[in-house]
Coordinates of C-alpha atoms and ligand atoms in Angstrom, one line a residue:
Chain A
M1 CA 1.1 12.3 22.0
F2 CA -1.4 10.0 21.2
K3 CA -1.9 7.8 23.9
R4 CA -4.5 4.8 25.1
I5 CA -6.9 5.8 27.5
K6 CA -5.8 2.6 29.6
A7 CA -3.7 -0.2 29.4
T8 CA -6.1 -2.5 27.4
E9 CA -6.0 -6.3 28.0
T10 CA -6.4 -7.1 24.6
P11 CA -3.8 -9.4 23.0
R12 CA -0.9 -7.6 21.5
V13 CA 0.5 -8.1 18.4
S14 CA 3.8 -6.9 17.0
F15 CA 4.9 -5.8 13.7
S16 CA 7.3 -3.1 12.1
F17 CA 7.6 0.1 10.4
E18 CA 10.7 1.1 8.8
G19 CA 12.2 -1.6 10.2
Q20 CA 11.3 -0.6 13.8
P21 CA 9.5 -2.6 15.7
I22 CA 5.8 -1.6 16.8
E23 CA 3.4 -3.1 19.6
A24 CA -0.3 -2.7 19.0
S25 CA -3.5 -4.3 20.5
T26 CA -5.6 -6.6 18.6
G27 CA -8.5 -4.3 16.8
D28 CA -6.1 -1.8 15.7
T29 CA -5.7 -0.6 12.4
V30 CA -2.2 0.0 11.0
A31 CA -2.8 3.6 11.0
S32 CA -4.3 3.9 14.5
A33 CA -1.3 1.7 15.8
L34 CA 1.1 4.0 14.5
M35 CA -0.3 6.9 15.4
L36 CA -0.3 5.3 18.7
S37 CA 3.2 4.8 18.7
G38 CA 4.0 8.4 17.7
Q39 CA 4.6 7.9 14.1
T40 CA 3.4 10.7 11.9
H41 CA 5.0 10.6 8.6
F42 CA 2.8 7.6 6.4
R43 CA 4.2 8.7 3.2
N44 CA 5.7 11.3 0.9
T45 CA 3.7 12.8 -1.9
P46 CA 4.4 11.6 -5.7
I47 CA 4.4 15.6 -6.3
S48 CA 6.4 17.6 -4.0
Q49 CA 7.6 14.7 -1.8
S50 CA 6.1 16.8 1.7
E51 CA 5.5 14.2 4.2
R52 CA 2.0 13.3 5.2
G53 CA 0.3 11.1 7.7
P54 CA -3.5 10.5 8.8
F55 CA -6.3 12.8 8.2
C56 CA -9.9 11.1 7.7
M57 CA -9.1 7.9 9.5
M58 CA -12.2 6.7 7.5
G59 CA -10.8 5.7 4.4
V60 CA -11.5 8.9 2.3
C61 CA -8.3 11.0 2.2
F62 CA -6.1 8.4 1.0
E63 CA -3.2 9.9 3.2
C64 CA -2.2 7.1 5.1
L65 CA -1.2 5.2 2.0
V66 CA 1.8 2.5 3.4
E67 CA 3.6 0.0 1.8
I68 CA 2.6 -3.9 3.4
D69 CA 4.6 -6.8 2.8
G70 CA 5.5 -5.3 -0.2
I71 CA 2.7 -4.4 -1.9
P72 CA 2.5 -0.2 -2.0
N73 CA -0.5 2.2 -2.2
R74 CA -2.4 0.1 1.2
Q75 CA -4.7 2.6 3.6
A76 CA -3.3 2.0 6.5
C77 CA -6.8 3.4 8.5
M78 CA -8.5 0.1 6.7
I79 CA -5.9 -2.9 7.4
P80 CA -6.2 -4.8 10.5
V81 CA -2.8 -5.1 12.4
R82 CA -1.3 -8.6 11.9
E83 CA 1.3 -10.1 13.6
G84 CA 4.9 -9.9 12.0
M85 CA 3.4 -7.6 9.2
V86 CA 6.2 -5.5 7.6
V87 CA 4.9 -1.9 6.8
R88 CA 7.0 0.8 5.2
R89 CA 6.8 4.3 4.3
Q90 CA 4.4 5.0 0.8
K91 CA 7.2 6.9 -1.3
G92 CA 6.6 7.9 -4.6
A93 CA 3.7 7.4 -7.3
I94 CA 0.5 5.9 -6.3
G95 CA -1.8 3.2 -7.4
V96 CA -3.4 2.6 -10.7
E97 CA -4.7 5.7 -12.7
T98 CA -8.5 6.5 -12.4
E99 CA -9.1 7.8 -15.5
Chain B
M1 CA -23.3 -13.3 -8.9
K2 CA -26.0 -13.4 -5.6
A3 CA -29.0 -11.3 -6.5
C4 CA -31.1 -9.6 -4.0
D5 CA -34.4 -7.4 -3.8
L6 CA -32.7 -5.1 -1.8
A7 CA -29.1 -4.2 -2.1
I8 CA -27.8 -1.6 0.9
I9 CA -24.2 -0.3 0.8
G10 CA -23.4 1.1 4.2
A11 CA -23.9 -0.6 7.6
G12 CA -24.5 2.4 9.3
P13 CA -27.7 3.5 11.0
A14 CA -29.5 4.1 7.7
G15 CA -28.2 1.1 6.5
M16 CA -28.8 -1.1 9.5
A17 CA -32.2 0.1 10.0
A18 CA -32.9 -0.5 6.3
A19 CA -31.7 -4.0 6.3
T20 CA -33.6 -5.1 9.4
E21 CA -37.2 -3.3 8.3
A22 CA -36.7 -5.0 4.8
A23 CA -35.9 -8.4 6.1
N24 CA -38.8 -8.2 8.3
A25 CA -41.0 -7.3 5.7
G26 CA -40.2 -10.5 4.2
L27 CA -36.9 -9.0 1.4
S28 CA -34.1 -10.4 0.4
V29 CA -31.2 -8.0 1.6
I30 CA -27.6 -8.1 0.7
V31 CA -25.7 -5.0 2.9
L32 CA -21.9 -4.4 1.8
D33 CA -19.8 -1.8 4.1
E34 CA -16.1 -0.7 4.1
Q35 CA -15.6 -1.7 7.7
P36 CA -15.2 -5.2 9.6
A37 CA -18.3 -4.3 11.9
P38 CA -21.7 -2.8 11.7
G39 CA -22.0 0.7 12.7
G40 CA -20.8 3.2 10.5
Q41 CA -18.5 5.6 11.8
I42 CA -21.4 7.3 14.0
Y43 CA -21.2 4.1 16.3
R44 CA -18.5 2.4 14.8
A45 CA -17.0 -0.3 17.5
I46 CA -20.1 -0.6 19.1
E47 CA -20.0 -4.5 19.2
T48 CA -17.1 -4.2 20.7
V49 CA -16.3 -1.9 22.5
P50 CA -15.2 -1.9 26.5
E51 CA -17.1 -0.6 29.1
E52 CA -15.2 2.2 30.4
R53 CA -14.9 3.7 26.7
R54 CA -18.4 3.2 26.2
K55 CA -19.6 5.7 29.0
I56 CA -16.9 8.0 27.7
L57 CA -18.5 7.9 24.9
G58 CA -22.1 8.5 25.6
P59 CA -25.6 7.6 25.5
D60 CA -26.3 8.8 22.1
Y61 CA -23.5 6.4 21.1
A62 CA -24.4 3.2 23.0
H63 CA -27.9 3.7 21.7
G64 CA -26.1 2.2 18.9
A65 CA -26.0 -1.0 20.2
G66 CA -29.5 -1.9 20.0
I67 CA -29.6 -1.2 16.0
A68 CA -26.6 -3.0 15.7
Q69 CA -28.0 -6.1 17.4
A70 CA -31.4 -6.0 15.4
F71 CA -29.5 -5.9 12.3
R72 CA -27.5 -8.9 13.1
N73 CA -30.5 -10.9 13.8
C74 CA -32.8 -9.9 11.1
G75 CA -31.4 -12.6 8.1
A76 CA -30.1 -9.9 5.7
T77 CA -27.0 -10.9 4.3
Y78 CA -23.9 -8.9 5.4
I79 CA -21.1 -8.9 3.8
P80 CA -18.3 -6.2 5.9
E81 CA -15.0 -5.3 4.9
A82 CA -16.3 -5.1 1.5
T83 CA -15.3 -2.1 -0.9
V84 CA -18.0 -1.2 -3.9
W85 CA -15.5 0.5 -6.5
N86 CA -18.4 0.0 -9.5
I87 CA -22.0 0.6 -9.6
N88 CA -23.8 -0.8 -13.2
P89 CA -27.0 1.0 -14.6
D90 CA -28.4 -2.4 -14.1
L91 CA -27.9 -2.4 -10.3
S92 CA -25.2 -4.9 -10.5
I93 CA -22.5 -4.0 -7.7
D94 CA -18.7 -4.8 -7.9
Y95 CA -16.7 -5.3 -5.2
S96 CA -13.3 -5.9 -4.2
R97 CA -12.9 -8.1 -0.5
H98 CA -9.6 -9.7 1.0
G99 CA -7.8 -9.6 -2.8
G100 CA -10.5 -10.8 -5.1
S101 CA -13.6 -8.9 -6.5
A102 CA -17.2 -10.0 -6.9
Q103 CA -21.0 -8.8 -7.8
V104 CA -24.2 -8.9 -6.9
S105 CA -27.4 -8.1 -8.7
A106 CA -30.0 -5.9 -6.8
K107 CA -33.5 -4.8 -8.2
H108 CA -33.5 -1.2 -5.6
L109 CA -30.5 -0.2 -4.2
L110 CA -30.5 2.1 -1.1
I111 CA -27.2 3.9 -1.0
A112 CA -26.4 4.7 3.0
T113 CA -23.0 5.6 2.6
G114 CA -23.0 8.7 5.2
A115 CA -21.3 11.9 5.2
V116 CA -17.9 13.1 4.9
E117 CA -15.8 15.8 6.4
R118 CA -16.5 19.2 4.3
P119 CA -13.3 19.9 2.8
T120 CA -11.0 22.4 5.0
P121 CA -8.3 24.2 3.1
L122 CA -6.4 26.3 4.7
P123 CA -2.5 26.8 5.4
G124 CA -0.7 24.0 6.9
W125 CA -3.8 21.6 6.6
T126 CA -1.4 19.2 4.7
L127 CA 1.1 18.7 7.7
P128 CA 1.0 14.9 9.2
G129 CA -0.6 15.5 12.8
V130 CA -3.2 17.8 11.1
T131 CA -6.4 15.8 11.3
T132 CA -10.4 16.0 10.7
A133 CA -11.9 16.0 13.8
G134 CA -13.9 12.9 13.1
A135 CA -10.3 11.1 12.6
L136 CA -9.5 11.8 16.4
Q137 CA -13.1 10.9 17.3
I138 CA -12.9 7.6 15.4
L139 CA -9.4 7.0 17.4
L140 CA -11.2 7.4 20.3
K141 CA -14.3 5.0 19.7
A142 CA -12.5 2.5 17.9
H143 CA -8.9 2.3 19.4
G144 CA -9.1 4.0 22.6
G145 CA -6.5 6.9 21.9
V146 CA -6.7 10.7 22.8
G147 CA -4.2 13.3 22.4
D148 CA -2.7 15.4 25.2
D149 CA -2.5 18.7 23.9
V150 CA -5.1 19.1 20.6
V151 CA -6.1 21.9 19.5
L152 CA -9.6 21.7 18.4
V153 CA -10.3 24.3 14.9
G154 CA -13.8 25.2 12.9
S155 CA -17.0 25.4 13.7
G156 CA -19.7 22.6 14.3
P157 CA -21.6 20.4 16.9
L158 CA -18.8 17.6 16.3
L159 CA -16.3 19.7 17.7
Y160 CA -18.2 20.2 20.9
L161 CA -19.1 16.7 21.1
L162 CA -15.5 15.6 20.7
A163 CA -14.3 18.1 23.3
Q164 CA -16.2 16.5 25.9
Q165 CA -15.5 12.9 25.3
M166 CA -12.0 13.9 25.6
I167 CA -12.7 15.5 28.3
A168 CA -14.7 12.5 30.0
A169 CA -11.8 10.6 29.1
G170 CA -9.0 12.9 31.3
K171 CA -7.8 14.9 28.2
P172 CA -9.6 17.6 27.8
P173 CA -8.3 19.5 24.4
K174 CA -5.8 22.3 24.7
A175 CA -8.1 24.8 23.2
I176 CA -10.9 25.1 20.9
V177 CA -10.8 27.9 18.3
E178 CA -14.1 28.7 16.7
T179 CA -14.5 30.2 13.6
I180 CA -18.2 31.7 14.5
D181 CA -18.5 34.7 15.7
R182 CA -21.3 36.8 17.6
E183 CA -22.6 37.4 14.3
R184 CA -24.0 34.4 14.2
Y185 CA -25.5 33.4 16.9
I186 CA -27.8 36.5 15.9
K187 CA -28.6 35.3 12.4
A188 CA -29.2 31.5 14.0
A189 CA -31.3 32.9 16.5
R190 CA -34.3 34.1 13.9
H191 CA -34.6 29.9 13.7
L192 CA -35.1 29.1 17.0
P193 CA -38.3 29.2 17.6
R194 CA -39.2 26.1 14.9
A195 CA -35.8 25.0 16.6
L196 CA -37.6 24.6 19.4
A197 CA -39.8 21.9 18.6
G198 CA -36.1 19.6 18.6
F199 CA -36.1 21.4 22.5
G200 CA -33.6 17.7 23.3
Y201 CA -30.9 18.7 20.5
L202 CA -30.5 21.9 22.0
R203 CA -30.9 20.8 25.6
K204 CA -27.8 18.4 25.1
G205 CA -26.3 21.3 23.5
L206 CA -26.3 23.3 26.2
S207 CA -25.4 20.8 28.7
M208 CA -21.9 19.7 26.3
M209 CA -21.0 23.9 26.7
R210 CA -21.6 23.7 30.4
Q211 CA -19.3 20.8 30.4
I212 CA -16.6 22.6 28.4
R213 CA -16.7 25.9 30.5
Q214 CA -16.5 23.5 33.3
A215 CA -13.4 21.8 32.3
G216 CA -11.7 25.1 31.5
V217 CA -10.9 24.7 28.0
P218 CA -9.8 28.0 26.8
R219 CA -12.4 28.9 23.9
F220 CA -11.6 31.6 21.2
S221 CA -14.3 32.6 18.8
G222 CA -14.3 34.6 15.8
A223 CA -11.2 33.7 14.6
H224 CA -9.6 34.3 11.4
D225 CA -6.7 33.7 9.1
I226 CA -6.1 30.4 10.6
R227 CA -2.8 28.4 9.6
I228 CA -0.9 25.4 11.3
E229 CA 2.5 26.1 10.8
G230 CA 5.6 23.4 11.4
V231 CA 8.1 21.6 9.4
H232 CA 7.7 18.2 9.2
R233 CA 4.7 18.2 11.7
A234 CA 2.5 20.2 13.1
E235 CA 3.6 22.7 15.5
A236 CA 1.3 26.0 16.3
V237 CA -1.6 27.2 15.0
V238 CA -1.8 30.8 14.0
F239 CA -4.9 33.0 14.6
S240 CA -6.5 36.2 15.1
V241 CA -9.6 37.3 16.5
G242 CA -10.2 40.5 16.5
G243 CA -7.4 41.8 15.6
K244 CA -5.2 40.0 17.7
A245 CA -2.4 37.6 17.4
H246 CA -2.3 34.3 18.9
R247 CA -0.2 31.2 18.8
I248 CA -0.8 28.2 20.6
E249 CA 1.7 25.3 20.1
T250 CA 0.6 22.3 19.9
T251 CA 1.7 18.6 17.7
S252 CA -2.0 17.4 17.1
V253 CA -4.7 19.8 15.4
A254 CA -7.9 19.0 14.2
L255 CA -10.1 20.4 11.7
H256 CA -14.3 20.4 11.5
Q257 CA -16.5 23.1 9.2
G258 CA -19.5 20.4 9.3
V259 CA -19.8 17.0 7.4
V260 CA -21.3 16.9 4.2
P261 CA -23.2 14.2 2.0
N262 CA -20.9 11.6 0.5
Q263 CA -21.7 11.9 -3.4
Q264 CA -19.4 9.1 -4.5
A265 CA -22.4 6.7 -5.2
T266 CA -25.1 8.6 -6.0
R267 CA -22.5 11.1 -8.7
L268 CA -21.4 7.6 -10.0
L269 CA -24.9 6.6 -10.8
G270 CA -25.8 9.8 -12.5
C271 CA -28.3 10.4 -9.9
D272 CA -29.5 14.4 -10.0
H273 CA -28.2 16.8 -7.3
A274 CA -28.8 20.2 -6.1
W275 CA -27.4 22.4 -4.5
N276 CA -28.5 23.1 -0.9
E277 CA -27.1 26.4 0.3
S278 CA -28.1 26.1 4.0
Q279 CA -26.2 23.3 3.9
R280 CA -23.6 24.4 1.4
C281 CA -23.7 21.6 -0.4
F282 CA -24.9 19.3 -3.1
V283 CA -27.8 17.3 -1.9
P284 CA -29.2 14.3 -4.4
K285 CA -32.4 14.9 -5.4
L286 CA -35.0 12.7 -3.8
D287 CA -38.8 12.0 -3.4
V288 CA -40.9 11.7 -0.3
F289 CA -39.8 8.2 0.1
L290 CA -35.9 8.9 -0.6
E291 CA -36.3 7.7 -4.6
S292 CA -33.7 9.5 -6.3
S293 CA -33.8 10.7 -10.0
I294 CA -32.7 7.4 -10.9
E295 CA -35.8 4.4 -10.8
N296 CA -35.0 2.0 -7.8
V297 CA -32.6 3.7 -6.6
F298 CA -32.6 5.3 -2.5
V299 CA -31.0 7.0 -0.3
A300 CA -31.1 7.3 3.3
G301 CA -29.0 8.6 6.6
D302 CA -26.8 11.9 5.6
G303 CA -25.9 10.9 2.3
A304 CA -29.8 12.3 1.8
G305 CA -28.5 15.8 3.7
I306 CA -27.1 16.1 6.5
A307 CA -29.9 15.3 9.5
G308 CA -27.6 13.0 12.0
A309 CA -27.9 9.5 13.4
K310 CA -31.3 9.3 14.3
S311 CA -32.8 10.6 11.7
A312 CA -30.0 8.5 9.3
A313 CA -32.5 5.3 11.4
M314 CA -35.6 6.3 10.4
R315 CA -34.8 7.7 6.5
G316 CA -33.1 4.0 6.4
R317 CA -36.8 2.4 7.4
L318 CA -38.5 4.9 5.5
A319 CA -36.7 3.8 2.4
A320 CA -37.5 0.3 3.3
L321 CA -41.1 0.4 3.6
R322 CA -41.2 1.6 0.5
V323 CA -39.3 -0.6 -1.4
A324 CA -40.9 -3.2 0.4
Q325 CA -44.4 -1.7 -0.5
K326 CA -43.3 -1.5 -4.4
L327 CA -42.4 -4.9 -4.3
G328 CA -46.1 -5.8 -2.6
H329 CA -44.7 -6.9 1.3
S330 CA -46.2 -4.0 3.0
N331 CA -49.0 -1.7 2.7
G332 CA -46.9 1.2 3.6
A333 CA -48.6 1.8 6.6
D334 CA -45.9 3.3 8.7
I335 CA -44.5 5.3 5.9
R336 CA -46.7 8.1 7.0
A337 CA -45.9 8.3 10.4
L338 CA -42.1 7.9 9.8
Q339 CA -42.3 11.2 8.1
A340 CA -43.6 12.9 10.9
D341 CA -41.3 12.1 13.0
L342 CA -38.3 13.1 10.4
K343 CA -40.0 16.8 9.9
R344 CA -39.8 16.7 13.9
D345 CA -36.1 15.4 14.3
E346 CA -35.0 17.5 11.5
A347 CA -36.7 20.9 13.2
V348 CA -33.3 21.9 15.0
R349 CA -31.1 21.9 11.7
P350 CA -31.9 25.2 10.5
F351 CA -30.6 26.6 13.2
L352 CA -27.7 24.7 13.7
E353 CA -26.7 25.4 9.8
A354 CA -27.0 29.3 10.1
L355 CA -24.9 29.1 13.9
Y356 CA -22.5 26.1 11.8
A357 CA -22.2 27.7 8.8
P358 CA -18.4 27.5 7.2
S359 CA -16.2 29.9 7.4
R360 CA -15.3 31.9 4.8
D361 CA -11.4 31.6 5.3
I362 CA -12.4 27.8 4.0
L363 CA -14.7 28.3 1.4
Q364 CA -12.4 31.0 -0.1
P365 CA -8.8 30.0 0.2
A366 CA -5.9 32.4 0.0
D367 CA -4.3 32.0 -3.4
E368 CA -1.0 29.9 -1.6
T369 CA -3.2 27.3 -0.2
I370 CA -3.6 24.1 -1.4
V371 CA -6.9 22.5 -2.1
C372 CA -6.9 19.4 -3.8
R373 CA -4.6 17.4 -1.2
C374 CA -3.5 14.6 -3.5
E375 CA -2.2 16.7 -6.4
E376 CA -0.9 19.5 -4.3
V377 CA -2.9 22.0 -6.7
T378 CA -3.4 25.1 -4.9
A379 CA -7.0 28.0 -4.7
G380 CA -4.9 30.3 -6.7
A381 CA -4.1 27.6 -9.4
I382 CA -7.2 26.6 -9.7
R383 CA -8.6 30.1 -9.9
R384 CA -6.6 31.0 -12.7
A385 CA -7.4 28.3 -14.8
V386 CA -11.1 29.5 -14.5
D387 CA -9.3 32.8 -15.7
L388 CA -7.9 31.0 -18.8
G389 CA -11.7 29.6 -19.4
A390 CA -12.6 26.2 -17.6
P391 CA -15.9 26.8 -17.2
G392 CA -16.2 23.8 -14.2
P393 CA -14.4 20.9 -12.2
N394 CA -14.4 19.0 -14.7
Q395 CA -12.2 21.1 -17.3
V396 CA -9.8 22.2 -14.2
K397 CA -9.5 18.9 -13.5
S398 CA -8.1 18.4 -17.0
F399 CA -5.8 21.2 -16.5
L400 CA -4.4 20.7 -13.4
R401 CA -4.9 17.0 -12.2
S402 CA -7.2 18.0 -8.6
G403 CA -9.3 15.4 -8.0
M404 CA -7.3 12.8 -10.3
G405 CA -5.3 11.7 -7.2
P406 CA -6.5 8.5 -5.2
C407 CA -9.0 10.2 -3.3
Q408 CA -10.9 11.3 -6.4
G409 CA -11.8 14.2 -5.3
R410 CA -13.5 13.2 -2.2
M411 CA -11.7 15.9 0.0
C412 CA -11.6 18.5 -2.5
G413 CA -14.8 18.3 -4.5
L414 CA -16.8 20.5 -2.8
A415 CA -14.5 23.5 -2.3
V416 CA -13.1 23.3 -5.8
S417 CA -16.7 24.0 -6.9
A418 CA -17.3 26.8 -4.8
I419 CA -14.0 28.5 -5.6
I420 CA -15.2 27.8 -9.6
A421 CA -18.5 29.0 -8.5
E422 CA -17.0 32.5 -6.7
R423 CA -14.3 33.2 -9.8
R424 CA -17.0 32.8 -12.6
K425 CA -20.4 34.8 -9.9
E426 CA -22.3 31.8 -11.1
E427 CA -24.8 29.8 -8.1
P428 CA -22.5 26.3 -7.5
E429 CA -25.4 24.1 -9.0
A430 CA -24.6 25.8 -12.4
I431 CA -21.0 25.0 -12.0
G432 CA -21.6 21.3 -10.8
Y433 CA -19.1 18.9 -9.4
Y434 CA -16.4 16.3 -10.4
R435 CA -17.5 13.5 -13.1
L436 CA -16.7 10.2 -11.2
R437 CA -16.1 7.0 -13.3
P438 CA -15.2 3.7 -11.7
P439 CA -12.9 2.5 -9.8
L440 CA -14.7 4.5 -6.9
K441 CA -11.6 3.5 -5.2
P442 CA -8.2 2.6 -7.0
L443 CA -7.8 -1.3 -7.1
L444 CA -5.1 -3.6 -7.5
L445 CA -4.8 -5.3 -10.5
S446 CA -5.3 -9.1 -8.8
E447 CA -8.6 -7.3 -7.4
L448 CA -9.6 -7.3 -11.0
A449 CA -7.9 -10.1 -12.3
Q450 CA -10.1 -12.3 -9.9
L451 CA -13.2 -10.8 -11.1
E452 CA -15.8 -13.7 -11.0
P453 CA -16.2 -16.0 -14.5
E454 CA -19.9 -15.2 -14.8
A455 CA -20.2 -11.6 -13.6
T456 CA -20.5 -9.5 -16.8
R457 CA -22.5 -6.5 -17.3
S458 CA -25.0 -7.5 -19.9
E459 CA -26.2 -10.6 -17.4
P460 CA -29.8 -10.3 -17.2
L461 CA -31.1 -9.5 -13.4
Ligands
LIG1 S1 -6.2 8.0 6.8 FE1 -7.6 8.9 5.2 S2 -7.8 7.2 3.9 FE2 -6.9 6.8 6.0

């Protein structure tokens, strides 16, 4: 379980993940906020539907993909949390083909 | 389209130091970086980190504050939250930002995109709860988060640094499972005399080890047959040491087998790369001023070969001075001194590279192990494709879709090249690497649609 080393004094931000309210700190990314509230399952793979969560936290692996405010394939580790965001797990095919 | 003398991609130590040096020499400089604030991964959140956390992270991290401040004050145009998705041969650069796209054009380009973690394919490495060690360090640096039952697995200085920082944060790792064995110490020892020139690094390393020992963190050396068990998420790490089986329960496994240059930009541009056997990765071919095989394209920082944050800043300055010299803004007087400093700073590397060489388990994963995480392609499938005649990564890619997912091979490229090389009994250099095409990152259609109308490939610089 991940915890903050000290309850930070930064203002709180709240958003939802799969309909559930999540409390975050300003300065959090969607991924850090979810990890720090105990979430591990961010998406299912398009091939085997297996569960995945953040792996690199630096924008490289694309394992943290979620749907944010209706837009799919967003990198949760690169996107700062905003009040009232609606975040859902990424299911199924991913993004623009690259070739 | 904005034009400049020098465009820099990446605002880590190399990018920041280069921008500062170049702007001070009177060059017009544009810095594009993916993060919202300067620092790169090594100095992530350096400008906003609370005092308490800065202490936990230690003086090497805190050193980044001065570099970031100088960068902020240097007069370079800094464009944060910019994702570069294409670099054209005329050195115009397409990037997306806040849902739209734009372009800058440059006379010279410095690629300072740093390192990524070496792929670490192991059974179970795709389970939620398994991350890179770097990911947990980012969680700590940028967000003050730390796990309470983390098991660190692998090899390399970052593992011990992270352990030390977790100890300082009051949450020591549950265990460190090391893939290096005694033999490796003996192999590394012959590099010691040269490494003594980098005595500061050795002393720091020893002090790190002492703190880990004093905190009572269990260490397992020479671990083999490592796998991560779990159904919906990581539940335990299983491994053997000298024939004895171990199982440690945990919800968080951090893997690390060293870092390697991020090749996306240099590969996209078609820069020549060489295989570095000691670092076991591809490194762009550079001259003594860090200019690549493509004229006016420079590479600095760990992207030029792994050497750490201090060297990264020096390399950034060196490349900037060279560009300034080419443009007649500098007589290049400092270049030689910088080259000498770099040599001294890098003296410890052969020792570290020999000691922390990646484990065979991850270099030649078992057939069932997933290598390409995006498309779920196993090592066995890659070997079969090779047996069926695929001579290199690009043919394997069209057979199996490995490297065709959203990460574009960032997480599997090196592993795939190494598996093919071993199967074909050839050198990795002969096997090569994935061919990269734009966009470097998947784009939203809206990001393409909003491209500035005047920005075209044929526009003169
Ligand atoms: S966790 Fe790797 S891209 Fe977000």
